Amino acid sequence: MNSKRFSLLVAAVFAGGVLTGLVVPRLVASWGDGPGELVIVSGVEDGEGGARQALIDLWNETHPERRARIHLIAGSADVQHDAMVRFAKGEEEVEADILNLDVTAVAEFAEFGYIAGWPSQQVPGQLLNTLLEKPRESCYHDGRLWALPFNTDAGVLFAHRDGLGQPIAHTWEQIAARGENLPDPSGNPVAAYAGQLDDYEGLTVNALEALWAVETEKTGSVADTPLGVSADPAIWSEAVARLYGRNGPGRVVDPASTTYQENETTAAFLEKRIVFMRNWPVAYRTLVETTDQQATVTASRIGMTPLPGPAVLGGQNLAVVAGSAHQDDARELIEFLASEPSQRLLMQVGGFAAATSATYDRTEIKATHPYAATVRAAVESSRQRLPTPYYPRFSEEVRALVAEIRADGKVPPDLEKRLQDAAEGRLSPR
C-alpha cells in the first residue's frame, strides 16, 4: 500500500470511530531516544500499511514520558526465534523490554527464565475475557500468564473462484479432483494446490495440518495426545503423501512448493499457477492490494474457506523481558496493544487476525473483511502446536521425519520415541 493511500485509510479509521476507547489526538511520525524508552523487539511486520507502528505512534503521543519503539529483525520464523533468544539473554547491543514472540515460544522463554510473567495481583482479568479462547490459552505456561497477543492467526485456504462453482470446494478430495482435471500442463494453472514446504517452521505447520486432517477423516476427530499429534504410521504415511501430491494421479501439488515460504506461495497464487493456496489470512490484504491493479485477477474472484482439517494456531504474543528495568511500564504497553481498540486497527489497517472476539462483530470490519467470519472460525477451531519448552527441537524432528518418509516411502518404527525425545529436549540416535 502506498503512503498516501495508507494515510487516507488511517484518517478514515480514526474519523469513523474505529478506535473508540483510545485517546487519539494525532499521529506522530517518529520517536525519541530518551532514557525511559521502551524497546519492542519484533520480526518484520507481515501485515500491510504499518499498522503496528501506527499503534506505537499513538502510545507515544499519549505517553510522552514513556515512549516506545519497535526494533525490527528480519528473516524466517526460525531466524527470528534465535535472535529473540539473544535479546532475552542481553547478548545484543539493544536492550529489549518486550519481545514479540511466536506463540510457540512462550513455554520455552518462560521455562528458561527469559521473560517475566504477570504478578497475580496485576493480571488483567477484564482484558483476558475479551480474547478468543485459543489465543488466550497460548499466553499461559504452567498455569501462569506470561504474555498477551499482539495478533492471532490460523491457516486458511484461498481459492480462485473461476470454474469452482459455489460453495468453493475445500475438502482434500475436491482439491485433488481439481488437480486431475487441469488443462494443458504447459499453461496455467500448473497444479491444483500449494502450501509452504521449504525446510523451516512453515513445513512443520503444513505437516501438522495434514496429519490432523487425515486423522479427522479416518477417526472423526483429532485425539488429545501428549505429543499433540498422532503417532499412527498409517496417518503419517497418508499425510506425507498428501503434502507432496503423491497420493493420486494428475497435478495436485505444485512441485515447486518444496521451495515455497509464505511469499512464494502468494506469488504463485497471484500468477494463477495454482488454484488453491494454504496461507495465513493476512495474505488476503496482499492479494487485494495487488489484484486491484491486475486485469486478470480481481479481489471478487478470490475465495477464502477453512482448511480440510484443523488449522495451526499462529500469531505473536508480547512478553516482558525478565531483565527489563521497566517491567510495569512494559506490561501497560502490552495491555494497550492487546486491547480491543488496538486489535481493531491491526485488522482494519494491517489485515492481521484480531485476537479479540468483539472485533469480528464490528460493522466496519465486516465491510472491509468479507471473510472475517471465516477467519474467526479458523481461529476458534485451530489447534496449538505442542507447548513444550523444547519446541524448536520438536519442530526440527517433525521435519526430519517428514523428509525420511518422503524419501523412503516408509514410516520409521521409532517415530513415536523420536517425537517424545524431541518434546523433552533429547536427541534420538538415528
Short mmCIF file of C-alpha atoms in Angstrom, two decimals:
data_model
loop_
_atom_site.label_atom_id
_atom_site.label_comp_id
_atom_site.label_asym_id
_atom_site.label_seq_id
_atom_site.Cartn_x
_atom_site.Cartn_y
_atom_site.Cartn_z
CA MET A 1 0.00 0.00 0.00
CA ASN A 2 1.48 3.39 -0.92
CA SER A 3 1.98 6.00 1.81
CA LYS A 4 -0.74 8.36 0.54
CA ARG A 5 -3.35 5.61 0.47
CA PHE A 6 -2.28 4.42 3.94
CA SER A 7 -2.60 7.93 5.39
CA LEU A 8 -6.09 8.30 3.95
CA LEU A 9 -7.14 4.92 5.32
CA VAL A 10 -5.83 5.63 8.83
CA ALA A 11 -7.58 9.00 8.80
CA ALA A 12 -10.82 7.29 7.78
CA VAL A 13 -10.41 4.70 10.52
CA PHE A 14 -9.99 7.37 13.19
CA ALA A 15 -12.77 9.56 11.82
CA GLY A 16 -15.11 6.60 11.83
CA GLY A 17 -14.52 5.93 15.48
CA VAL A 18 -12.82 2.60 14.90
CA LEU A 19 -10.52 3.27 17.85
CA THR A 20 -13.24 4.12 20.31
CA GLY A 21 -11.72 3.77 23.76
CA LEU A 22 -8.31 5.19 22.85
CA VAL A 23 -7.24 8.81 23.11
CA VAL A 24 -6.15 9.73 19.59
CA PRO A 25 -5.22 13.43 19.32
CA ARG A 26 -2.98 12.87 16.27
CA LEU A 27 -0.37 10.56 14.79
CA VAL A 28 3.31 11.32 15.17
CA ALA A 29 5.93 10.16 12.72
CA SER A 30 8.88 9.30 14.93
CA TRP A 31 10.06 8.62 18.45
CA GLY A 32 12.80 9.92 20.70
CA ASP A 33 15.71 8.20 22.37
CA GLY A 34 15.02 9.20 25.95
CA PRO A 35 16.21 7.17 28.95
CA GLY A 36 12.72 5.79 29.59
CA GLU A 37 12.23 4.43 26.08
CA LEU A 38 10.56 1.02 25.86
CA VAL A 39 12.02 -1.22 23.17
CA ILE A 40 9.89 -3.90 21.49
CA VAL A 41 11.87 -6.48 19.53
CA SER A 42 9.77 -7.86 16.69
CA GLY A 43 10.05 -9.63 13.39
CA VAL A 44 9.46 -7.54 10.30
CA GLU A 45 5.75 -6.77 10.04
CA ASP A 46 3.94 -9.18 7.74
CA GLY A 47 0.79 -7.09 7.56
CA GLU A 48 0.17 -4.07 5.35
CA GLY A 49 0.27 -0.35 5.99
CA GLY A 50 2.48 -0.11 9.07
CA ALA A 51 -0.43 -0.80 11.45
CA ARG A 52 1.81 -1.84 14.33
CA GLN A 53 3.86 1.32 14.03
CA ALA A 54 0.65 3.38 13.99
CA LEU A 55 -0.22 1.93 17.40
CA ILE A 56 3.22 2.72 18.76
CA ASP A 57 2.83 6.29 17.50
CA LEU A 58 -0.48 6.52 19.35
CA TRP A 59 1.12 5.27 22.54
CA ASN A 60 3.95 7.79 22.22
CA GLU A 61 1.54 10.67 21.73
CA THR A 62 -0.37 9.84 24.90
CA HIS A 63 2.64 8.65 26.97
CA PRO A 64 5.45 11.10 26.08
CA GLU A 65 7.33 10.23 29.26
CA ARG A 66 7.35 6.50 28.40
CA ARG A 67 7.95 6.44 24.69
CA ALA A 68 8.33 3.18 22.81
CA ARG A 69 9.88 1.99 19.59
CA ILE A 70 9.97 -1.24 17.59
CA HIS A 71 13.35 -2.77 16.86
CA LEU A 72 12.88 -4.98 13.80
CA ILE A 73 14.66 -8.22 12.99
CA ALA A 74 14.39 -9.85 9.57
CA GLY A 75 14.42 -13.47 8.48
CA SER A 76 12.30 -16.59 8.74
CA ALA A 77 10.48 -17.66 11.91
CA ASP A 78 13.46 -19.85 12.83
CA VAL A 79 15.95 -16.99 12.38
CA GLN A 80 13.76 -14.63 14.39
CA HIS A 81 13.48 -17.17 17.21
CA ASP A 82 17.25 -17.40 17.57
CA ALA A 83 17.54 -13.61 17.58
CA MET A 84 14.87 -13.36 20.30
CA VAL A 85 16.88 -15.70 22.50
CA ARG A 86 19.91 -13.44 22.17
CA PHE A 87 17.89 -10.34 23.02
CA ALA A 88 16.37 -12.11 26.03
CA LYS A 89 19.84 -13.05 27.27
CA GLY A 90 21.11 -9.49 26.83
CA GLU A 91 23.59 -10.57 24.15
CA GLU A 92 22.63 -7.81 21.70
CA GLU A 93 23.63 -4.15 21.83
CA VAL A 94 19.99 -3.08 22.04
CA GLU A 95 18.41 -3.59 25.47
CA ALA A 96 14.97 -5.08 24.94
CA ASP A 97 11.97 -4.60 27.23
CA ILE A 98 9.35 -6.54 25.24
CA LEU A 99 9.65 -9.47 22.85
CA ASN A 100 7.06 -10.12 20.14
CA LEU A 101 7.27 -13.91 20.28
CA ASP A 102 5.78 -16.54 18.04
CA VAL A 103 3.08 -18.32 20.05
CA THR A 104 5.20 -21.49 20.16
CA ALA A 105 7.99 -19.70 22.07
CA VAL A 106 6.06 -18.75 25.20
CA ALA A 107 6.66 -22.06 27.01
CA GLU A 108 10.36 -22.05 26.14
CA PHE A 109 11.02 -18.44 27.14
CA ALA A 110 9.02 -18.81 30.36
CA GLU A 111 10.65 -22.11 31.34
CA PHE A 112 14.19 -20.81 30.85
CA GLY A 113 13.63 -17.51 32.64
CA TYR A 114 13.88 -15.27 29.58
CA ILE A 115 10.58 -13.48 30.24
CA ALA A 116 8.73 -12.23 33.31
CA GLY A 117 5.12 -13.23 33.93
CA TRP A 118 2.31 -11.10 35.26
CA PRO A 119 2.22 -10.87 39.07
CA SER A 120 -1.04 -12.41 40.25
CA GLN A 121 -2.33 -9.06 41.53
CA GLN A 122 -1.70 -7.42 38.13
CA VAL A 123 -3.34 -9.99 35.84
CA PRO A 124 -5.73 -8.02 33.56
CA GLY A 125 -8.81 -10.17 34.02
CA GLN A 126 -11.17 -7.90 32.11
CA LEU A 127 -8.85 -7.79 29.10
CA LEU A 128 -8.37 -11.56 29.15
CA ASN A 129 -12.13 -12.03 28.99
CA THR A 130 -12.25 -10.15 25.67
CA LEU A 131 -9.85 -12.58 23.98
CA LEU A 132 -10.79 -15.58 21.89
CA GLU A 133 -10.14 -18.81 23.76
CA LYS A 134 -7.28 -20.23 21.66
CA PRO A 135 -5.14 -17.06 21.58
CA ARG A 136 -5.73 -16.62 25.32
CA GLU A 137 -4.58 -20.17 26.07
CA SER A 138 -1.37 -19.61 24.14
CA CYS A 139 -0.34 -16.91 26.63
CA TYR A 140 -0.12 -19.30 29.59
CA HIS A 141 2.53 -21.74 30.76
CA ASP A 142 2.19 -23.91 33.86
CA GLY A 143 -0.97 -22.04 34.84
CA ARG A 144 0.64 -18.58 34.84
CA LEU A 145 0.13 -15.67 32.44
CA TRP A 146 3.33 -14.81 30.56
CA ALA A 147 2.18 -12.82 27.54
CA LEU A 148 -0.71 -11.20 25.68
CA PRO A 149 -1.49 -11.41 21.95
CA PHE A 150 -0.25 -8.77 19.51
CA ASN A 151 -2.31 -10.59 16.88
CA THR A 152 -3.57 -14.10 16.33
CA ASP A 153 -3.54 -16.27 13.22
CA ALA A 154 -4.79 -19.55 11.78
CA GLY A 155 -4.26 -21.18 8.42
CA VAL A 156 -6.96 -20.85 5.75
CA LEU A 157 -7.49 -21.99 2.17
CA PHE A 158 -7.56 -19.42 -0.63
CA ALA A 159 -9.08 -20.28 -4.00
CA HIS A 160 -9.60 -18.77 -7.44
CA ARG A 161 -13.35 -18.86 -7.86
CA ASP A 162 -13.28 -19.33 -11.64
CA GLY A 163 -14.62 -22.74 -12.54
CA LEU A 164 -15.09 -23.90 -8.95
CA GLY A 165 -18.79 -23.24 -8.51
CA GLN A 166 -20.48 -22.49 -5.20
CA PRO A 167 -19.74 -23.20 -2.46
CA ILE A 168 -15.99 -23.30 -3.04
CA ALA A 169 -14.59 -26.79 -2.58
CA HIS A 170 -12.36 -27.21 0.43
CA THR A 171 -12.03 -30.93 1.18
CA TRP A 172 -8.82 -32.63 0.12
CA GLU A 173 -10.74 -34.93 -2.21
CA GLN A 174 -12.16 -31.91 -4.01
CA ILE A 175 -8.73 -30.26 -4.24
CA ALA A 176 -7.21 -33.47 -5.62
CA ALA A 177 -10.06 -33.86 -8.12
CA ARG A 178 -9.30 -30.39 -9.43
CA GLY A 179 -5.69 -31.47 -9.96
CA GLU A 180 -6.80 -34.43 -12.02
CA ASN A 181 -8.69 -32.20 -14.44
CA LEU A 182 -6.32 -29.35 -15.13
CA PRO A 183 -5.81 -28.09 -18.69
CA ASP A 184 -2.64 -28.41 -20.75
CA PRO A 185 0.35 -28.66 -18.35
CA SER A 186 2.26 -26.14 -20.44
CA GLY A 187 -0.11 -23.38 -19.32
CA ASN A 188 -1.65 -22.14 -16.06
CA PRO A 189 -2.56 -23.44 -13.59
CA VAL A 190 0.31 -25.90 -13.29
CA ALA A 191 -1.16 -27.58 -10.18
CA ALA A 192 -4.23 -27.51 -8.00
CA TYR A 193 -2.59 -26.62 -4.70
CA ALA A 194 0.47 -25.25 -2.92
CA GLY A 195 1.43 -24.70 0.70
CA GLN A 196 4.75 -23.91 2.37
CA LEU A 197 7.16 -26.85 2.11
CA ASP A 198 10.54 -25.16 2.37
CA ASP A 199 12.65 -26.52 5.26
CA TYR A 200 11.57 -24.12 8.01
CA GLU A 201 8.76 -23.77 10.54
CA GLY A 202 6.24 -23.48 7.70
CA LEU A 203 6.87 -27.11 6.77
CA THR A 204 6.12 -28.16 10.34
CA VAL A 205 2.89 -26.18 10.24
CA ASN A 206 1.82 -27.72 6.92
CA ALA A 207 2.74 -31.20 8.14
CA LEU A 208 0.75 -30.87 11.37
CA GLU A 209 -2.30 -29.61 9.47
CA ALA A 210 -2.03 -32.54 7.05
CA LEU A 211 -1.71 -35.01 9.94
CA TRP A 212 -4.72 -33.53 11.74
CA ALA A 213 -6.78 -33.54 8.53
CA VAL A 214 -6.01 -37.20 7.80
CA GLU A 215 -6.74 -38.20 11.40
CA THR A 216 -10.05 -36.34 11.31
CA GLU A 217 -11.03 -38.10 8.09
CA LYS A 218 -10.09 -41.52 9.47
CA THR A 219 -11.45 -41.23 13.02
CA GLY A 220 -13.81 -38.24 13.02
CA SER A 221 -11.66 -36.07 15.31
CA VAL A 222 -8.12 -35.30 16.47
CA ALA A 223 -7.23 -37.08 19.68
CA ASP A 224 -5.67 -35.08 22.51
CA THR A 225 -2.32 -36.80 22.92
CA PRO A 226 0.76 -35.80 24.97
CA LEU A 227 2.59 -35.10 21.71
CA GLY A 228 -0.21 -33.07 20.14
CA VAL A 229 -0.17 -35.32 17.08
CA SER A 230 -0.89 -38.94 16.24
CA ALA A 231 1.96 -41.46 16.04
CA ASP A 232 -0.09 -43.82 13.83
CA PRO A 233 2.15 -44.84 10.88
CA ALA A 234 -0.82 -45.01 8.51
CA ILE A 235 -1.75 -41.40 9.29
CA TRP A 236 1.82 -40.20 8.82
CA SER A 237 2.18 -42.08 5.54
CA GLU A 238 -1.02 -40.62 4.11
CA ALA A 239 -0.24 -37.10 5.37
CA VAL A 240 3.24 -37.01 3.80
CA ALA A 241 1.89 -38.38 0.52
CA ARG A 242 -0.72 -35.63 0.57
CA LEU A 243 1.85 -32.90 1.28
CA TYR A 244 3.76 -33.75 -1.86
CA GLY A 245 0.89 -34.84 -4.10
CA ARG A 246 1.89 -38.48 -4.29
CA ASN A 247 -1.47 -39.98 -3.41
CA GLY A 248 -3.26 -39.64 -6.72
CA PRO A 249 -2.97 -39.01 -10.45
CA GLY A 250 -2.79 -35.59 -12.01
CA ARG A 251 -1.08 -32.42 -10.88
CA VAL A 252 -2.36 -31.95 -7.34
CA VAL A 253 0.57 -30.23 -5.55
CA ASP A 254 2.86 -27.70 -7.21
CA PRO A 255 6.30 -29.40 -7.23
CA ALA A 256 7.95 -26.00 -6.75
CA SER A 257 6.28 -25.66 -3.33
CA THR A 258 9.22 -27.53 -1.78
CA THR A 259 10.97 -24.15 -2.04
CA TYR A 260 7.98 -22.02 -1.02
CA GLN A 261 7.56 -19.94 2.08
CA GLU A 262 4.51 -17.70 2.51
CA ASN A 263 5.52 -15.02 -0.01
CA GLU A 264 6.39 -17.51 -2.73
CA THR A 265 3.05 -19.27 -2.31
CA THR A 266 1.23 -15.95 -2.59
CA ALA A 267 3.16 -15.10 -5.76
CA ALA A 268 2.24 -18.47 -7.32
CA PHE A 269 -1.42 -17.85 -6.48
CA LEU A 270 -1.38 -14.33 -7.95
CA GLU A 271 0.17 -15.66 -11.13
CA LYS A 272 -2.56 -18.32 -11.33
CA ARG A 273 -0.04 -21.15 -11.27
CA ILE A 274 -2.21 -22.78 -8.58
CA VAL A 275 -5.94 -22.89 -7.92
CA PHE A 276 -5.81 -23.34 -4.14
CA MET A 277 -3.36 -21.89 -1.63
CA ARG A 278 -2.80 -22.68 2.03
CA ASN A 279 -1.73 -19.45 3.76
CA TRP A 280 -2.45 -17.10 6.67
CA PRO A 281 -5.39 -14.64 6.49
CA VAL A 282 -3.05 -11.64 6.25
CA ALA A 283 -2.29 -12.76 2.67
CA TYR A 284 -5.78 -11.56 1.68
CA ARG A 285 -4.73 -7.93 2.11
CA THR A 286 -1.70 -8.54 -0.11
CA LEU A 287 -3.91 -10.17 -2.75
CA VAL A 288 -6.42 -7.30 -2.69
CA GLU A 289 -3.77 -4.60 -2.89
CA THR A 290 -2.04 -6.37 -5.77
CA THR A 291 -5.05 -7.60 -7.73
CA ASP A 292 -6.63 -4.14 -7.81
CA GLN A 293 -4.04 -3.40 -10.49
CA GLN A 294 -4.29 -6.67 -12.42
CA ALA A 295 -6.98 -7.17 -15.01
CA THR A 296 -6.56 -10.95 -14.99
CA VAL A 297 -7.28 -11.38 -11.28
CA THR A 298 -9.74 -9.41 -9.16
CA ALA A 299 -10.49 -9.50 -5.45
CA SER A 300 -14.07 -10.55 -6.16
CA ARG A 301 -12.76 -13.73 -7.77
CA ILE A 302 -10.75 -14.76 -4.70
CA GLY A 303 -12.39 -17.01 -2.13
CA MET A 304 -11.34 -17.99 1.37
CA THR A 305 -12.54 -21.16 3.11
CA PRO A 306 -11.45 -23.35 6.03
CA LEU A 307 -8.65 -25.86 5.52
CA PRO A 308 -9.57 -29.53 5.03
CA GLY A 309 -8.84 -30.11 8.73
CA PRO A 310 -7.98 -28.10 11.86
CA ALA A 311 -5.61 -25.19 11.29
CA VAL A 312 -2.47 -24.50 13.27
CA LEU A 313 -2.87 -21.58 15.67
CA GLY A 314 -0.39 -18.88 14.72
CA GLY A 315 0.22 -15.32 15.77
CA GLN A 316 2.58 -13.42 18.01
CA ASN A 317 2.45 -12.81 21.74
CA LEU A 318 4.05 -9.89 23.58
CA ALA A 319 6.10 -10.74 26.67
CA VAL A 320 8.21 -8.71 29.11
CA VAL A 321 11.95 -9.42 29.10
CA ALA A 322 12.99 -10.74 32.52
CA GLY A 323 15.94 -8.35 32.68
CA SER A 324 13.96 -5.23 31.75
CA ALA A 325 14.26 -2.28 34.12
CA HIS A 326 10.77 -1.10 33.06
CA GLN A 327 8.59 -4.15 33.64
CA ASP A 328 5.45 -2.39 34.90
CA ASP A 329 5.54 0.13 32.05
CA ALA A 330 6.16 -2.69 29.59
CA ARG A 331 3.09 -4.57 30.85
CA GLU A 332 0.96 -1.45 30.49
CA LEU A 333 2.13 -1.03 26.89
CA ILE A 334 1.41 -4.69 26.13
CA GLU A 335 -2.10 -4.37 27.56
CA PHE A 336 -2.64 -1.30 25.37
CA LEU A 337 -1.54 -3.22 22.26
CA ALA A 338 -3.67 -6.26 23.10
CA SER A 339 -6.82 -4.23 23.79
CA GLU A 340 -9.85 -4.48 21.53
CA PRO A 341 -9.45 -0.98 20.02
CA SER A 342 -5.85 -1.78 19.08
CA GLN A 343 -6.86 -5.16 17.66
CA ARG A 344 -9.42 -3.38 15.51
CA LEU A 345 -6.78 -1.13 13.98
CA LEU A 346 -4.44 -4.05 13.36
CA MET A 347 -7.16 -5.90 11.46
CA GLN A 348 -8.69 -2.89 9.72
CA VAL A 349 -5.44 -1.34 8.50
CA GLY A 350 -2.93 -4.19 8.58
CA GLY A 351 -5.06 -7.21 7.79
CA PHE A 352 -3.94 -9.07 10.92
CA ALA A 353 -6.36 -11.55 12.51
CA ALA A 354 -7.66 -9.99 15.71
CA ALA A 355 -7.34 -11.87 19.00
CA THR A 356 -10.41 -10.16 20.48
CA SER A 357 -13.86 -11.63 19.96
CA ALA A 358 -15.83 -8.39 19.61
CA THR A 359 -13.65 -7.15 16.75
CA TYR A 360 -15.22 -9.64 14.34
CA ASP A 361 -18.70 -8.27 15.08
CA ARG A 362 -17.79 -4.69 14.14
CA THR A 363 -19.64 -3.32 11.11
CA GLU A 364 -16.50 -1.70 9.70
CA ILE A 365 -14.56 -4.96 10.00
CA LYS A 366 -17.27 -6.92 8.20
CA ALA A 367 -17.37 -4.29 5.46
CA THR A 368 -13.64 -4.33 4.73
CA HIS A 369 -13.01 -8.00 5.55
CA PRO A 370 -15.68 -10.14 3.85
CA TYR A 371 -14.04 -13.27 5.25
CA ALA A 372 -13.92 -12.12 8.88
CA ALA A 373 -16.29 -14.91 9.92
CA THR A 374 -14.09 -17.49 8.17
CA VAL A 375 -11.00 -16.17 9.96
CA ARG A 376 -12.71 -16.22 13.32
CA ALA A 377 -13.97 -19.78 12.76
CA ALA A 378 -10.46 -20.88 11.76
CA VAL A 379 -9.01 -19.42 14.95
CA GLU A 380 -11.73 -20.89 17.14
CA SER A 381 -11.27 -24.39 15.69
CA SER A 382 -7.47 -24.21 15.49
CA ARG A 383 -5.02 -26.30 17.47
CA GLN A 384 -1.84 -25.28 19.22
CA ARG A 385 1.50 -26.74 18.33
CA LEU A 386 2.99 -28.72 21.21
CA PRO A 387 3.55 -26.25 24.11
CA THR A 388 6.92 -27.60 25.15
CA PRO A 389 9.99 -25.59 26.24
CA TYR A 390 11.85 -27.59 23.61
CA TYR A 391 9.55 -26.74 20.73
CA PRO A 392 12.36 -25.84 18.27
CA ARG A 393 13.83 -29.33 18.77
CA PHE A 394 10.37 -30.91 18.37
CA SER A 395 9.69 -28.95 15.18
CA GLU A 396 13.04 -29.98 13.75
CA GLU A 397 12.21 -33.65 14.41
CA VAL A 398 8.82 -33.37 12.72
CA ARG A 399 10.52 -32.04 9.59
CA ALA A 400 13.19 -34.75 9.72
CA LEU A 401 10.53 -37.45 9.91
CA VAL A 402 8.62 -35.93 7.00
CA ALA A 403 11.81 -35.89 4.92
CA GLU A 404 12.58 -39.54 5.73
CA ILE A 405 9.08 -40.75 4.94
CA ARG A 406 9.08 -38.80 1.69
CA ALA A 407 12.46 -40.24 0.66
CA ASP A 408 11.96 -43.85 1.78
CA GLY A 409 8.23 -44.30 1.47
CA LYS A 410 8.30 -45.92 4.92
CA VAL A 411 7.47 -44.66 8.39
CA PRO A 412 10.38 -45.17 10.85
CA PRO A 413 9.44 -47.71 13.54
CA ASP A 414 10.81 -45.41 16.25
CA LEU A 415 8.71 -42.41 15.15
CA GLU A 416 6.86 -42.03 18.47
CA LYS A 417 10.05 -42.33 20.53
CA ARG A 418 11.79 -39.74 18.40
CA LEU A 419 8.92 -37.32 18.84
CA GLN A 420 8.84 -37.94 22.59
CA ASP A 421 12.60 -37.44 22.91
CA ALA A 422 12.37 -34.21 20.93
CA ALA A 423 9.49 -32.93 23.06
CA GLU A 424 11.68 -33.42 26.12
CA GLY A 425 14.76 -31.90 24.53
CA ARG A 426 16.70 -35.10 23.90
CA LEU A 427 18.47 -36.16 20.72
CA SER A 428 17.47 -39.56 19.38
CA PRO A 429 20.02 -41.87 17.74
CA ARG A 430 19.30 -42.40 14.03
#
